[in-house]
CSV table of C-alpha atoms in Angstrom, one decimal:
chain,number,residue,atom,x,y,z
A,1,MET,CA,0.0,0.1,-0.2
A,2,ILE,CA,1.3,3.3,-0.9
A,3,ILE,CA,0.8,5.7,1.6
A,4,SER,CA,3.0,9.3,0.7
A,5,ILE,CA,4.5,10.7,-2.7
A,6,GLN,CA,7.6,9.6,-1.7
A,7,GLU,CA,6.3,5.6,-1.6
A,8,LEU,CA,4.8,6.4,-5.4
A,9,ILE,CA,8.2,8.1,-5.8
A,10,ASP,CA,10.1,4.8,-4.8
A,11,PHE,CA,7.6,2.4,-6.5
A,12,ALA,CA,7.2,4.9,-10.0
A,13,GLN,CA,11.5,4.6,-10.3
A,14,LYS,CA,11.6,1.0,-9.2
A,15,ASN,CA,8.3,0.2,-12.2
A,16,GLN,CA,10.7,2.1,-14.5
A,17,ARG,CA,11.1,0.9,-18.2
A,18,ASP,CA,11.5,2.1,-21.3
A,19,PHE,CA,8.0,2.5,-22.5
A,20,ASN,CA,7.5,1.8,-27.4
A,21,GLU,CA,6.1,5.2,-28.2
A,22,PRO,CA,3.5,4.8,-30.8
A,23,LYS,CA,5.1,5.3,-34.3
A,24,GLY,CA,3.0,7.0,-36.8
A,25,ILE,CA,1.5,9.9,-34.9
A,26,HIS,CA,1.8,13.3,-37.3
A,27,PRO,CA,4.0,16.2,-36.0
A,28,LYS,CA,1.0,18.6,-36.5
A,29,GLU,CA,-0.2,16.2,-32.8
A,30,LYS,CA,0.5,16.8,-29.9
A,31,ARG,CA,-0.5,14.5,-27.2
A,32,VAL,CA,-2.0,15.0,-23.7
A,33,VAL,CA,-5.0,13.2,-23.5
A,34,LEU,CA,-3.7,10.1,-25.1
A,35,GLU,CA,-0.4,10.4,-24.1
A,36,ASN,CA,-0.4,6.8,-22.4
A,37,VAL,CA,-2.7,5.6,-24.9
A,38,GLY,CA,-1.3,2.8,-26.6
A,39,VAL,CA,2.5,3.0,-25.0
A,40,ILE,CA,1.3,1.1,-21.3
A,41,ASP,CA,-0.5,-1.8,-20.6
A,42,PRO,CA,-4.1,-0.2,-19.0
A,43,GLU,CA,-3.8,-3.1,-17.3
A,44,SER,CA,-0.9,-2.4,-14.8
A,45,ILE,CA,-1.3,0.4,-12.2
A,46,GLU,CA,2.3,-0.6,-11.9
A,47,ASP,CA,2.9,0.9,-15.8
A,48,TYR,CA,0.8,3.9,-15.3
A,49,ILE,CA,3.0,5.0,-11.9
A,50,ALA,CA,6.4,4.4,-14.1
A,51,ARG,CA,4.8,6.8,-16.1
A,52,GLY,CA,4.0,9.7,-13.6
A,53,GLY,CA,0.7,8.3,-12.6
A,54,TYR,CA,-1.3,9.0,-9.3
A,55,MET,CA,1.4,12.1,-8.6
A,56,SER,CA,-1.0,14.6,-9.3
A,57,LEU,CA,-3.3,13.3,-6.7
A,58,PHE,CA,-0.5,13.2,-4.8
A,59,LYS,CA,0.6,16.6,-4.7
A,60,VAL,CA,-2.5,17.7,-4.1
A,61,LEU,CA,-3.4,15.7,-1.6
A,62,ASP,CA,-0.2,16.6,0.1
A,63,GLU,CA,0.5,20.2,-1.1
A,64,MET,CA,-2.6,21.6,-2.5
A,65,SER,CA,-5.8,22.9,0.0
A,66,PRO,CA,-9.2,22.5,-2.6
A,67,LYS,CA,-9.3,26.1,-2.7
A,68,GLU,CA,-5.8,25.9,-5.1
A,69,VAL,CA,-6.6,23.0,-7.4
A,70,ILE,CA,-10.0,24.8,-8.6
A,71,GLU,CA,-7.8,28.4,-9.1
A,72,GLU,CA,-5.3,25.6,-11.1
A,73,ILE,CA,-7.8,24.3,-13.5
A,74,LYS,CA,-9.4,27.7,-13.5
A,75,THR,CA,-5.7,29.7,-14.6
A,76,SER,CA,-5.5,26.2,-16.9
A,77,ASN,CA,-9.2,28.0,-18.7
A,78,LEU,CA,-9.9,24.1,-19.6
A,79,ARG,CA,-13.3,24.0,-21.6
A,80,GLY,CA,-15.6,21.0,-20.9
A,81,ARG,CA,-15.2,17.9,-23.4
A,82,GLY,CA,-17.8,16.9,-23.4
A,83,GLY,CA,-19.4,19.4,-25.9
A,84,GLY,CA,-20.9,21.8,-23.4
A,85,GLY,CA,-17.4,23.8,-23.5
A,86,TYR,CA,-18.5,25.3,-20.0
A,87,PRO,CA,-15.3,26.0,-17.6
A,88,THR,CA,-14.0,23.2,-16.0
A,89,GLY,CA,-12.9,25.7,-12.9
A,90,LEU,CA,-16.3,27.2,-13.0
A,91,LYS,CA,-17.9,24.3,-12.4
A,92,TRP,CA,-15.9,23.2,-9.9
A,93,GLU,CA,-16.0,25.9,-8.2
A,94,SER,CA,-19.9,26.2,-7.8
A,95,VAL,CA,-19.8,22.5,-6.4
A,96,SER,CA,-17.1,23.6,-4.2
A,97,LYS,CA,-18.8,26.1,-2.6
A,98,VAL,CA,-22.2,24.2,-1.6
A,99,GLN,CA,-22.3,22.8,1.5
A,100,SER,CA,-23.2,19.3,2.1
A,101,GLU,CA,-22.4,16.6,3.7
A,102,GLN,CA,-22.4,14.4,1.0
A,103,LYS,CA,-21.5,15.3,-2.8
A,104,TYR,CA,-20.6,13.4,-5.8
A,105,ILE,CA,-18.4,13.2,-8.8
A,106,ILE,CA,-19.6,11.5,-12.1
A,107,CYS,CA,-17.4,10.9,-15.1
A,108,ASN,CA,-20.1,10.7,-17.9
A,109,GLY,CA,-18.7,7.9,-20.8
A,110,ASP,CA,-21.6,7.3,-22.3
A,111,GLU,CA,-20.1,8.3,-25.7
A,112,GLY,CA,-23.1,7.9,-28.2
A,113,ASP,CA,-22.2,10.2,-31.6
A,114,PRO,CA,-21.9,8.1,-34.4
A,115,GLY,CA,-18.4,7.6,-35.4
A,116,ALA,CA,-17.1,8.8,-32.0
A,117,PHE,CA,-14.7,6.6,-30.0
A,118,MET,CA,-12.4,8.9,-28.5
A,119,ASP,CA,-14.1,8.5,-24.5
A,120,ARG,CA,-13.8,5.1,-25.5
A,121,ALA,CA,-10.1,4.7,-26.6
A,122,VAL,CA,-9.0,6.5,-23.1
A,123,MET,CA,-11.6,4.4,-20.6
A,124,GLU,CA,-9.8,0.9,-22.3
A,125,GLY,CA,-6.6,2.6,-22.8
A,126,ASP,CA,-5.5,4.6,-20.3
A,127,PRO,CA,-8.3,4.2,-16.7
A,128,HIS,CA,-6.4,5.0,-14.3
A,129,ARG,CA,-5.9,8.5,-16.1
A,130,VAL,CA,-9.8,9.2,-15.9
A,131,LEU,CA,-9.6,7.9,-11.9
A,132,GLU,CA,-7.3,10.0,-11.0
A,133,GLY,CA,-8.9,13.3,-12.5
A,134,MET,CA,-12.0,12.1,-10.5
A,135,ALA,CA,-10.2,12.0,-7.3
A,136,ILE,CA,-8.5,15.1,-7.8
A,137,ALA,CA,-12.2,16.7,-8.8
A,138,GLY,CA,-13.2,14.9,-5.6
A,139,TYR,CA,-10.8,16.6,-3.4
A,140,ALA,CA,-11.1,19.9,-4.9
A,141,CYS,CA,-15.4,19.9,-4.4
A,142,GLY,CA,-15.2,18.1,-1.5
A,143,ALA,CA,-17.0,14.8,-2.9
A,144,ASN,CA,-15.7,11.5,-1.5
A,145,LYS,CA,-18.1,9.4,-3.9
A,146,GLY,CA,-17.6,8.8,-7.6
A,147,TYR,CA,-19.6,7.1,-10.5
A,148,ILE,CA,-18.7,6.4,-13.9
A,149,TYR,CA,-21.5,6.2,-16.1
A,150,VAL,CA,-20.5,4.0,-19.4
A,151,ARG,CA,-22.3,2.4,-22.3
A,152,ALA,CA,-22.7,-1.2,-22.1
A,153,GLU,CA,-21.8,-1.3,-25.7
A,154,TYR,CA,-18.5,-0.5,-24.6
A,155,PRO,CA,-17.9,-3.9,-22.5
A,156,VAL,CA,-13.8,-4.0,-22.9
A,157,ALA,CA,-13.4,-0.3,-21.4
A,158,VAL,CA,-15.6,-1.1,-18.6
A,159,GLU,CA,-13.3,-4.5,-18.0
A,160,LYS,CA,-10.4,-1.8,-17.9
A,161,LEU,CA,-12.4,0.6,-15.3
A,162,THR,CA,-13.3,-2.3,-13.0
A,163,LYS,CA,-9.5,-3.6,-13.1
A,164,ALA,CA,-8.0,-0.2,-12.8
A,165,ILE,CA,-10.5,0.4,-10.1
A,166,LYS,CA,-9.4,-2.7,-7.8
A,167,GLN,CA,-5.9,-1.9,-8.3
A,168,ALA,CA,-5.9,1.5,-7.0
A,169,THR,CA,-8.4,0.3,-4.0
A,170,LYS,CA,-5.9,-2.7,-3.1
A,171,PHE,CA,-2.6,0.4,-3.5
A,172,GLY,CA,-4.4,2.4,-1.3
A,173,ILE,CA,-5.1,5.1,-4.1
A,174,LEU,CA,-8.5,5.0,-3.4
A,175,GLY,CA,-10.9,4.3,-0.6
A,176,GLU,CA,-10.6,5.9,2.8
A,177,ASN,CA,-7.7,8.2,4.4
A,178,ILE,CA,-5.2,8.2,1.0
A,179,ALA,CA,-2.0,8.8,2.3
A,180,HIS,CA,-3.2,10.0,5.7
A,181,SER,CA,-5.1,13.2,4.3
A,182,GLY,CA,-8.0,12.6,5.8
A,183,PHE,CA,-9.9,12.0,2.2
A,184,GLY,CA,-11.1,9.9,1.1
A,185,PHE,CA,-12.6,8.6,-2.8
A,186,SER,CA,-14.3,5.3,-4.3
A,187,VAL,CA,-15.5,4.6,-7.5
A,188,GLU,CA,-17.8,2.5,-9.2
A,189,ILE,CA,-19.7,1.7,-12.3
A,190,ARG,CA,-23.2,2.1,-13.9
A,191,LEU,CA,-23.7,0.7,-17.0
A,192,GLY,CA,-26.1,2.8,-19.1
A,193,ALA,CA,-28.2,1.0,-21.9
A,194,GLY,CA,-27.2,3.0,-25.0
A,195,ALA,CA,-30.0,5.9,-25.0
A,196,PHE,CA,-28.5,9.0,-26.2
A,197,VAL,CA,-30.2,11.2,-24.7
A,198,CYS,CA,-28.6,9.6,-21.6
A,199,GLY,CA,-25.4,12.0,-22.8
A,200,GLU,CA,-27.4,14.8,-21.2
A,201,ALA,CA,-26.8,15.7,-17.1
A,202,THR,CA,-30.0,15.5,-15.8
A,203,ALA,CA,-31.5,12.2,-18.3
A,204,LEU,CA,-27.7,10.6,-17.3
A,205,ILE,CA,-28.2,11.3,-14.0
A,206,ALA,CA,-32.1,9.5,-13.9
A,207,SER,CA,-30.6,7.0,-15.4
A,208,ILE,CA,-28.2,5.8,-12.5
A,209,GLU,CA,-30.8,6.8,-10.0
A,210,GLY,CA,-32.7,4.1,-11.5
A,211,GLY,CA,-35.0,6.2,-13.8
A,212,ARG,CA,-35.9,6.5,-17.1
A,213,GLY,CA,-33.6,8.2,-18.9
A,214,HIS,CA,-35.0,11.9,-19.1
A,215,PRO,CA,-34.3,15.1,-18.7
A,216,ARG,CA,-35.4,17.8,-16.3
A,217,GLN,CA,-35.9,21.2,-16.6
A,218,LYS,CA,-32.5,23.4,-15.2
A,219,PRO,CA,-32.4,25.2,-12.6
A,220,PRO,CA,-31.8,23.6,-10.1
A,221,HIS,CA,-27.9,22.5,-11.6
A,222,LEU,CA,-26.4,19.8,-10.3
A,223,SER,CA,-24.1,21.7,-8.4
A,224,ASP,CA,-27.4,22.6,-6.2
A,225,HIS,CA,-29.5,19.3,-7.2
A,226,GLY,CA,-28.0,16.4,-8.5
A,227,LEU,CA,-27.4,12.8,-7.7
A,228,TRP,CA,-30.0,11.8,-5.3
A,229,GLY,CA,-30.8,15.4,-4.4
A,230,GLU,CA,-27.2,16.2,-3.6
A,231,PRO,CA,-24.5,18.4,-5.3
A,232,THR,CA,-22.9,17.2,-8.2
A,233,LEU,CA,-20.4,17.8,-10.6
A,234,LEU,CA,-20.2,15.9,-14.2
A,235,ASN,CA,-17.6,16.3,-16.6
A,236,ASN,CA,-16.7,13.7,-19.4
A,237,VAL,CA,-14.1,11.1,-19.7
A,238,GLU,CA,-11.6,13.6,-21.9
A,239,THR,CA,-12.3,16.5,-19.3
A,240,PHE,CA,-10.9,14.5,-16.1
A,241,ALA,CA,-7.7,13.0,-18.7
A,242,ASN,CA,-6.5,16.5,-18.7
A,243,ILE,CA,-6.9,16.7,-15.5
A,244,ALA,CA,-3.5,15.3,-14.0
A,245,PRO,CA,-1.0,16.7,-16.4
A,246,ILE,CA,-2.2,20.0,-15.9
A,247,ILE,CA,-1.7,19.8,-11.7
A,248,LYS,CA,1.3,18.4,-13.3
A,249,ASN,CA,2.7,21.0,-16.1
A,250,GLY,CA,0.6,24.2,-14.2
A,251,GLY,CA,-2.9,25.9,-15.5
A,252,GLU,CA,0.2,28.3,-17.5
A,253,TRP,CA,1.1,25.4,-19.3
A,254,PHE,CA,-2.2,24.3,-20.5
A,255,LYS,CA,-3.6,28.0,-21.6
A,256,ASN,CA,-0.4,28.4,-23.5
A,257,ILE,CA,-1.5,25.2,-26.0
A,258,GLY,CA,-4.3,25.9,-27.9
A,259,THR,CA,-6.4,29.6,-28.4
A,260,LYS,CA,-6.7,32.5,-26.3
A,261,ASN,CA,-10.5,31.6,-25.4
A,262,SER,CA,-9.8,27.6,-26.1
A,263,SER,CA,-7.3,26.5,-24.8
A,264,GLY,CA,-5.0,22.7,-24.6
A,265,THR,CA,-5.8,19.7,-26.9
A,266,LYS,CA,-8.6,18.3,-28.3
A,267,VAL,CA,-9.2,14.3,-29.9
A,268,PHE,CA,-11.1,13.7,-32.3
A,269,ALA,CA,-12.1,10.8,-34.2
A,270,LEU,CA,-11.4,11.2,-37.9
A,271,THR,CA,-13.7,9.3,-40.3
A,272,GLY,CA,-15.9,9.1,-43.1
A,273,HIS,CA,-14.6,9.7,-46.3
A,274,ILE,CA,-10.6,10.1,-45.8
A,275,LYS,CA,-7.8,7.9,-46.4
A,276,LYS,CA,-6.6,7.5,-42.8
A,277,THR,CA,-9.6,7.5,-40.3
A,278,GLY,CA,-9.2,6.9,-36.4
A,279,LEU,CA,-8.3,9.4,-33.3
A,280,VAL,CA,-5.8,12.1,-33.4
A,281,GLU,CA,-5.0,15.1,-30.8
A,282,VAL,CA,-4.6,18.7,-31.9
A,283,PRO,CA,-4.0,21.8,-30.3
A,284,MET,CA,-7.7,23.7,-30.0
A,285,GLY,CA,-7.0,26.2,-33.8
A,286,THR,CA,-5.6,23.5,-35.7
A,287,THR,CA,-7.7,24.1,-38.9
A,288,LEU,CA,-10.4,21.8,-40.7
A,289,ARG,CA,-7.7,22.0,-43.9
A,290,GLU,CA,-5.0,20.4,-41.6
A,291,LEU,CA,-7.1,17.5,-39.8
A,292,VAL,CA,-8.4,16.5,-43.1
A,293,PHE,CA,-5.4,17.1,-45.7
A,294,GLU,CA,-2.4,16.4,-43.8
A,295,ILE,CA,-2.9,14.4,-40.9
A,296,GLY,CA,-5.8,13.0,-42.6
A,297,GLY,CA,-4.1,12.5,-45.7
A,298,GLY,CA,-6.8,13.8,-47.8
A,299,VAL,CA,-10.5,12.4,-49.3
A,300,GLU,CA,-10.2,8.9,-50.4
A,301,ASP,CA,-11.1,6.8,-53.8
A,302,GLY,CA,-9.5,10.6,-55.4
A,303,ARG,CA,-13.1,12.4,-54.6
A,304,LYS,CA,-12.9,15.9,-54.2
A,305,PHE,CA,-14.0,16.9,-50.5
A,306,LYS,CA,-17.4,18.5,-50.2
A,307,ALA,CA,-18.1,19.0,-46.1
A,308,ILE,CA,-17.3,17.9,-43.0
A,309,GLN,CA,-19.5,16.8,-40.2
A,310,SER,CA,-18.8,18.6,-36.5
A,311,GLY,CA,-20.1,17.2,-33.4
A,312,GLY,CA,-22.4,14.4,-34.3
A,313,PRO,CA,-25.8,14.7,-35.0
A,314,SER,CA,-26.1,17.8,-32.9
A,315,GLY,CA,-23.6,19.3,-35.2
A,316,GLY,CA,-23.0,20.7,-38.6
A,317,CYS,CA,-21.9,20.6,-42.0
A,318,ILE,CA,-19.0,22.7,-42.9
A,319,PRO,CA,-17.9,23.4,-46.7
A,320,GLU,CA,-15.3,23.3,-48.3
A,321,HIS,CA,-15.0,27.3,-48.8
A,322,LEU,CA,-14.4,26.6,-44.4
A,323,LEU,CA,-11.5,24.3,-44.7
A,324,ASP,CA,-9.3,27.2,-43.0
A,325,LEU,CA,-11.6,27.7,-40.2
A,326,GLN,CA,-10.0,26.9,-36.9
A,327,VAL,CA,-11.5,24.2,-34.9
A,328,ASP,CA,-12.3,25.8,-31.6
A,329,TYR,CA,-15.9,26.5,-29.6
A,330,GLU,CA,-16.2,30.0,-31.1
A,331,SER,CA,-15.2,29.0,-34.3
A,332,LEU,CA,-17.7,26.5,-35.4
A,333,LYS,CA,-20.6,27.5,-33.7
A,334,SER,CA,-20.1,30.5,-35.8
A,335,ALA,CA,-19.7,28.6,-39.1
A,336,GLY,CA,-23.4,26.2,-37.4
A,337,SER,CA,-21.9,23.7,-36.3
A,338,ILE,CA,-20.2,22.6,-32.8
A,339,MET,CA,-17.6,21.2,-31.0
A,340,GLY,CA,-19.3,18.6,-29.4
A,341,SER,CA,-17.9,15.5,-28.4
A,342,GLY,CA,-15.0,15.5,-30.8
A,343,GLY,CA,-16.0,13.2,-34.3
A,344,LEU,CA,-15.7,14.2,-37.7
A,345,ILE,CA,-16.7,13.0,-40.7
A,346,VAL,CA,-15.1,13.8,-44.0
A,347,ILE,CA,-18.4,13.7,-46.5
A,348,ASP,CA,-17.0,13.7,-50.6
A,349,ASP,CA,-19.2,15.2,-53.5
A,350,SER,CA,-20.3,11.9,-54.2
A,351,SER,CA,-22.9,12.5,-50.7
A,352,ASN,CA,-26.6,14.2,-51.1
A,353,MET,CA,-26.8,16.7,-48.5
A,354,VAL,CA,-30.4,16.5,-47.7
A,355,GLU,CA,-29.6,12.9,-47.4
A,356,ILE,CA,-26.6,13.1,-44.7
A,357,ALA,CA,-28.9,15.8,-43.2
A,358,ARG,CA,-31.9,13.6,-43.2
A,359,TYR,CA,-29.8,10.3,-41.7
A,360,PHE,CA,-28.5,12.5,-38.7
A,361,MET,CA,-32.1,13.8,-38.1
A,362,ASP,CA,-33.9,10.0,-38.3
A,363,PHE,CA,-31.5,9.2,-35.5
A,364,CYS,CA,-32.3,11.9,-33.5
A,365,ALA,CA,-36.1,11.4,-33.4
A,366,SER,CA,-35.4,7.5,-33.0
A,367,GLU,CA,-33.3,8.8,-29.8
A,368,SER,CA,-35.9,11.2,-28.7
A,369,CYS,CA,-36.7,10.0,-25.0
A,370,GLY,CA,-40.8,11.5,-26.1
A,371,LYS,CA,-40.6,14.1,-22.7
A,372,CYS,CA,-41.1,16.9,-24.3
A,373,THR,CA,-43.4,17.6,-27.5
A,374,PRO,CA,-41.6,19.7,-29.7
A,375,CYS,CA,-38.6,17.3,-29.9
A,376,ARG,CA,-41.4,13.7,-29.5
A,377,VAL,CA,-43.0,15.1,-32.6
A,378,GLY,CA,-40.9,17.8,-34.3
A,379,THR,CA,-38.2,15.7,-34.7
A,380,THR,CA,-40.3,13.1,-36.7
A,381,GLU,CA,-42.2,15.4,-39.0
A,382,LEU,CA,-38.4,17.4,-39.5
A,383,THR,CA,-38.0,13.4,-40.9
A,384,ARG,CA,-41.3,13.6,-43.3
A,385,LEU,CA,-40.2,16.5,-44.4
A,386,LEU,CA,-36.5,15.7,-45.0
A,387,ASP,CA,-37.8,12.2,-47.0
A,388,LYS,CA,-40.2,15.1,-49.6
A,389,PHE,CA,-37.4,16.7,-50.7
A,390,ILE,CA,-35.0,14.0,-51.3
A,391,ASN,CA,-38.3,12.5,-53.8
A,392,LYS,CA,-38.7,15.8,-55.2
A,393,GLU,CA,-41.9,15.5,-54.1
A,394,ALA,CA,-41.2,18.7,-51.9
A,395,THR,CA,-43.0,22.3,-52.6
A,396,LYS,CA,-41.9,25.6,-51.7
A,397,ARG,CA,-44.4,26.3,-48.8
A,398,ASP,CA,-42.6,22.8,-47.8
A,399,PHE,CA,-39.2,24.7,-47.6
A,400,GLU,CA,-40.0,27.4,-45.8
A,401,LEU,CA,-41.9,25.0,-43.5
A,402,LEU,CA,-38.3,23.3,-42.5
A,403,LYS,CA,-36.8,26.2,-41.6
A,404,GLU,CA,-39.9,27.1,-39.3
A,405,MET,CA,-40.0,24.1,-37.5
A,406,CYS,CA,-36.2,23.6,-37.4
A,407,ASP,CA,-36.3,27.1,-35.6
A,408,MET,CA,-39.6,25.9,-33.3
A,409,VAL,CA,-37.8,22.3,-32.5
A,410,LYS,CA,-34.6,24.2,-31.6
A,411,SER,CA,-36.2,27.7,-29.0
A,412,THR,CA,-38.2,25.2,-27.4
A,413,SER,CA,-37.2,21.7,-26.9
A,414,LEU,CA,-36.2,20.3,-23.4
A,415,CYS,CA,-32.9,19.4,-23.6
A,416,GLY,CA,-29.4,19.8,-25.8
A,417,LEU,CA,-31.3,16.5,-27.8
A,418,GLY,CA,-33.7,18.5,-29.5
A,419,GLN,CA,-32.0,22.2,-28.8
A,420,THR,CA,-29.6,21.1,-31.3
A,421,ALA,CA,-30.9,18.2,-33.5
A,422,PRO,CA,-31.9,20.9,-36.0
A,423,ASN,CA,-28.2,22.2,-36.6
A,424,PRO,CA,-27.8,20.0,-39.4
A,425,VAL,CA,-30.5,20.8,-41.2
A,426,LEU,CA,-29.8,24.8,-40.9
A,427,SER,CA,-26.2,24.2,-41.7
A,428,THR,CA,-27.1,22.0,-44.6
A,429,ILE,CA,-29.8,24.9,-45.8
A,430,ARG,CA,-27.2,27.4,-45.2
A,431,TYR,CA,-24.4,25.8,-47.1
A,432,PHE,CA,-25.4,23.5,-49.3
A,433,GLU,CA,-29.6,25.6,-50.4
A,434,ASP,CA,-29.2,24.4,-54.0
A,435,GLU,CA,-29.4,20.9,-53.2
A,436,TYR,CA,-33.3,21.8,-51.5
A,437,PHE,CA,-34.1,23.2,-54.7
A,438,ALA,CA,-33.4,20.4,-56.3
A,439,GLY,CA,-35.8,18.4,-54.5
A,440,ILE,CA,-38.7,20.9,-54.9
A,441,LYS,CA,-41.2,19.8,-57.9
A,442,ASP,CA,-42.2,21.8,-60.8
A,443,ASP,CA,-45.6,23.8,-60.3
């Protein structure tokens, strides 16, 4: 059992060995979240500690107050990597200020975007990094219990996380009175049934509590009324995976990576009509052109680039003339899309953009929890309208109705699923309007 930072250092030195760094990393990549993925054995806590693992946790327990930890995270300007982009330090501060005997930390591993597998790679390849980030958050916010919510379709991730929790508990890194600090923290795993809506915070909490994954209105916010009515902090896997490096290297180090308002790196899953698919991690501010044509090798089969879908079903389609757009939260929003969790789907010139929009709208309609009418009925009606354009049966009035209904669903739905569901339609209308006009029958 490791009970001091010196014992952790001694254990790390004892287990030092040569680690084989992964090959084929593009020069424009910068690995922070993925620095251990493919390098260490994810089932070996010894490997993780030998690479400096849990040193940040022991550092905060030995040298820093909870307030100092939060200030370091605020300095870093880390924003939530689940898609919302809310400042992580401010979220932690909100939970820390609430007086309660019981608080909870939740890690959202319910990665439901088509083509996205960023969180899966971290949970499967570096599970201890997630646990360390959660434990540091627990110390900073005054929480002693954590839950990782993972979709049941990720059995390997569940297996790796389960083993990591057992190892960390055996080593005394999780449990009661960690390193004689008086702070204790334990973690459990909860499985989700694969409902896309459970990526929304309040629906996720309802699922952990044993109920249906239905969202609720906010306020009250999770910092005041979260899991079982107690103050709760919820971040996603990638957000927690950034915490240990920030504590190790300092908030200013992280802040100096990326852009002014979007610090650090972002992990993306490159998929679709692209030569080199897979995960990449780049500094915020990297352009779409660099991602697609330099890191991703360009469009496959000699086809022409047409658009890139960012943000999954909740995102938008960005056309060729915006390829030099910097990838950060504000830039993507200005282009009619979102960062989302990090899925990037490249679309070539063989694709019909109305059909692309219809695919994502059908996905949102099928994944709607049905609680609110705008989302339940609106997404279904939008799918029906898109079918009319695809079958060249639409009228000019249908085109106006399509835009009106998008606005209604976006502005009146209860949660983020419905509020962002029209984005693929609105962005394709914005940039590929002629393809909609092609589906309007002659009067």
